[in-house]
Amino acid sequence: VQLVESGGGSVHPGASLRLSCAASGYTYSSYCMGWFRQAPGKEREGVAAIDSDGSTSYADAVKGRFTISQDKTEDTALLQMKATLYLQMNNLKPEDTAVYYCAADLACDDDPNFWGQGTQVTVS
């Protein structure tokens, strides 16, 4: 599974950003995908997740401000899935500053097996 994030940047408080994650190389349609973040000196935390049935979950700190979504396609010839995962972040706050990671696994949990390289989001 390959995950490649994009869309990070530096913004002022109250601004919006949309992160994207291009996912490829997996054969199962029942993957959970999510966003995690890690701020300097802090532990990694889950931000939002979307399960294979479309159900979503959010950390309390981002509820009402962040929205997770995805577009999925299946290459029936190669029996592979491709997806683009999004995280729309509105009303950003300085405490949202972190490296944001896209992650995927067969089930939604706190320690997925597949990770992207991360993208920096700075709010100041």
Coordinates of C-alpha atoms in Angstrom, one line a residue:
V1 CA 0.0 0.0 0.0
Q2 CA 1.4 3.4 -1.0
L3 CA 0.2 6.6 0.6
V4 CA 1.3 10.0 -0.5
E5 CA 0.0 13.1 1.2
S6 CA -0.1 16.7 -0.1
G7 CA -1.7 20.0 0.7
G8 CA 0.0 21.1 3.9
G9 CA 1.3 24.6 4.4
S10 CA 1.4 27.6 6.7
V11 CA -1.7 29.6 7.4
H12 CA -3.1 32.1 9.8
P13 CA -5.7 31.2 12.5
G14 CA -9.1 30.9 11.1
A15 CA -7.9 29.9 7.6
S16 CA -8.7 26.6 5.8
L17 CA -6.6 23.9 4.2
R18 CA -7.4 20.7 2.5
L19 CA -5.1 17.7 2.7
S20 CA -5.1 15.0 0.2
C21 CA -3.7 11.4 0.3
A22 CA -3.3 9.3 -2.8
A23 CA -3.6 5.6 -1.9
S24 CA -2.8 2.8 -4.2
G25 CA -1.5 -0.8 -4.3
Y26 CA -4.1 -2.6 -2.2
T27 CA -6.5 -5.3 -3.3
Y28 CA -9.2 -5.2 -0.6
S29 CA -12.2 -2.8 -0.7
S30 CA -12.6 -3.0 3.0
Y31 CA -9.9 -0.7 4.2
C32 CA -10.2 1.9 6.9
M33 CA -8.3 5.1 6.1
G34 CA -7.6 8.0 8.4
W35 CA -5.5 11.0 9.4
F36 CA -3.2 11.2 12.3
R37 CA -1.1 14.1 13.5
Q38 CA 2.0 14.7 15.7
A39 CA 3.0 18.0 17.1
P40 CA 6.5 18.7 18.4
G41 CA 7.0 17.1 21.8
K42 CA 3.6 15.4 21.8
E43 CA 2.4 11.9 21.1
R44 CA 0.8 11.0 17.8
E45 CA -3.0 11.3 17.9
G46 CA -5.8 10.2 15.7
V47 CA -7.7 13.1 13.9
A48 CA -10.3 11.4 11.8
A49 CA -11.1 8.1 10.1
I50 CA -13.4 6.8 7.5
D51 CA -14.3 3.1 7.3
S52 CA -15.0 1.1 4.2
D53 CA -18.8 1.6 4.8
G54 CA -18.3 5.4 4.8
S55 CA -18.8 5.8 8.5
T56 CA -16.6 8.5 10.0
S57 CA -15.2 9.4 13.3
Y58 CA -13.4 12.5 14.6
A59 CA -11.3 13.5 17.6
D60 CA -13.1 15.8 19.9
A61 CA -10.6 18.6 19.2
V62 CA -11.6 18.8 15.5
K63 CA -15.3 18.0 15.5
G64 CA -17.2 20.6 13.6
R65 CA -14.1 22.0 12.0
F66 CA -12.6 19.1 10.0
T67 CA -14.3 16.8 7.5
I68 CA -12.8 13.5 6.2
S69 CA -13.9 12.1 2.8
Q70 CA -12.6 9.8 0.1
D71 CA -13.0 8.9 -3.5
K72 CA -12.5 5.2 -4.3
T73 CA -12.1 3.4 -7.6
E74 CA -11.5 -0.2 -8.4
D75 CA -9.3 -1.4 -11.3
T76 CA -11.1 -4.6 -12.0
A77 CA -8.4 -5.8 -14.5
L78 CA -5.7 -5.5 -11.9
L79 CA -7.9 -6.2 -8.9
Q80 CA -6.5 -3.2 -7.2
M81 CA -8.1 -0.3 -5.4
K82 CA -7.2 3.3 -5.7
A83 CA -8.4 6.0 -3.4
T84 CA -7.9 9.7 -2.6
L85 CA -8.5 10.6 1.0
Y86 CA -9.2 14.2 1.9
L87 CA -9.2 16.2 5.1
Q88 CA -10.9 19.5 4.9
M89 CA -9.7 21.7 7.8
N90 CA -11.6 24.8 8.5
N91 CA -11.2 27.4 11.2
L92 CA -7.7 26.3 11.9
K93 CA -6.1 27.0 15.3
P94 CA -2.5 27.3 16.4
E95 CA -3.0 24.0 18.3
D96 CA -3.7 22.3 15.0
T97 CA 0.0 22.8 14.1
A98 CA 1.5 19.3 13.5
V99 CA 2.8 16.9 10.9
Y100 CA -0.3 15.2 9.4
Y101 CA -0.1 11.6 8.3
C102 CA -2.4 9.6 6.2
A103 CA -2.8 5.9 7.3
A104 CA -4.6 2.8 6.2
D105 CA -5.3 -0.7 7.4
L106 CA -8.0 -3.4 7.2
A107 CA -9.6 -2.1 10.3
C108 CA -9.9 1.2 12.1
D109 CA -7.5 1.2 15.0
D110 CA -4.8 3.4 16.7
D111 CA -1.8 1.8 15.0
P112 CA -2.4 1.2 11.3
N113 CA 0.1 -0.8 9.3
F114 CA 0.5 1.6 6.4
W115 CA 1.6 5.2 6.6
G116 CA 2.3 8.2 4.3
Q117 CA 5.4 10.4 4.7
G118 CA 3.5 13.2 6.4
T119 CA 2.8 16.8 5.5
Q120 CA 3.4 19.8 7.7
V121 CA 0.6 22.1 8.8
T122 CA 1.5 25.3 10.6
V123 CA -1.0 27.7 12.0
S124 CA 0.4 30.9 13.4

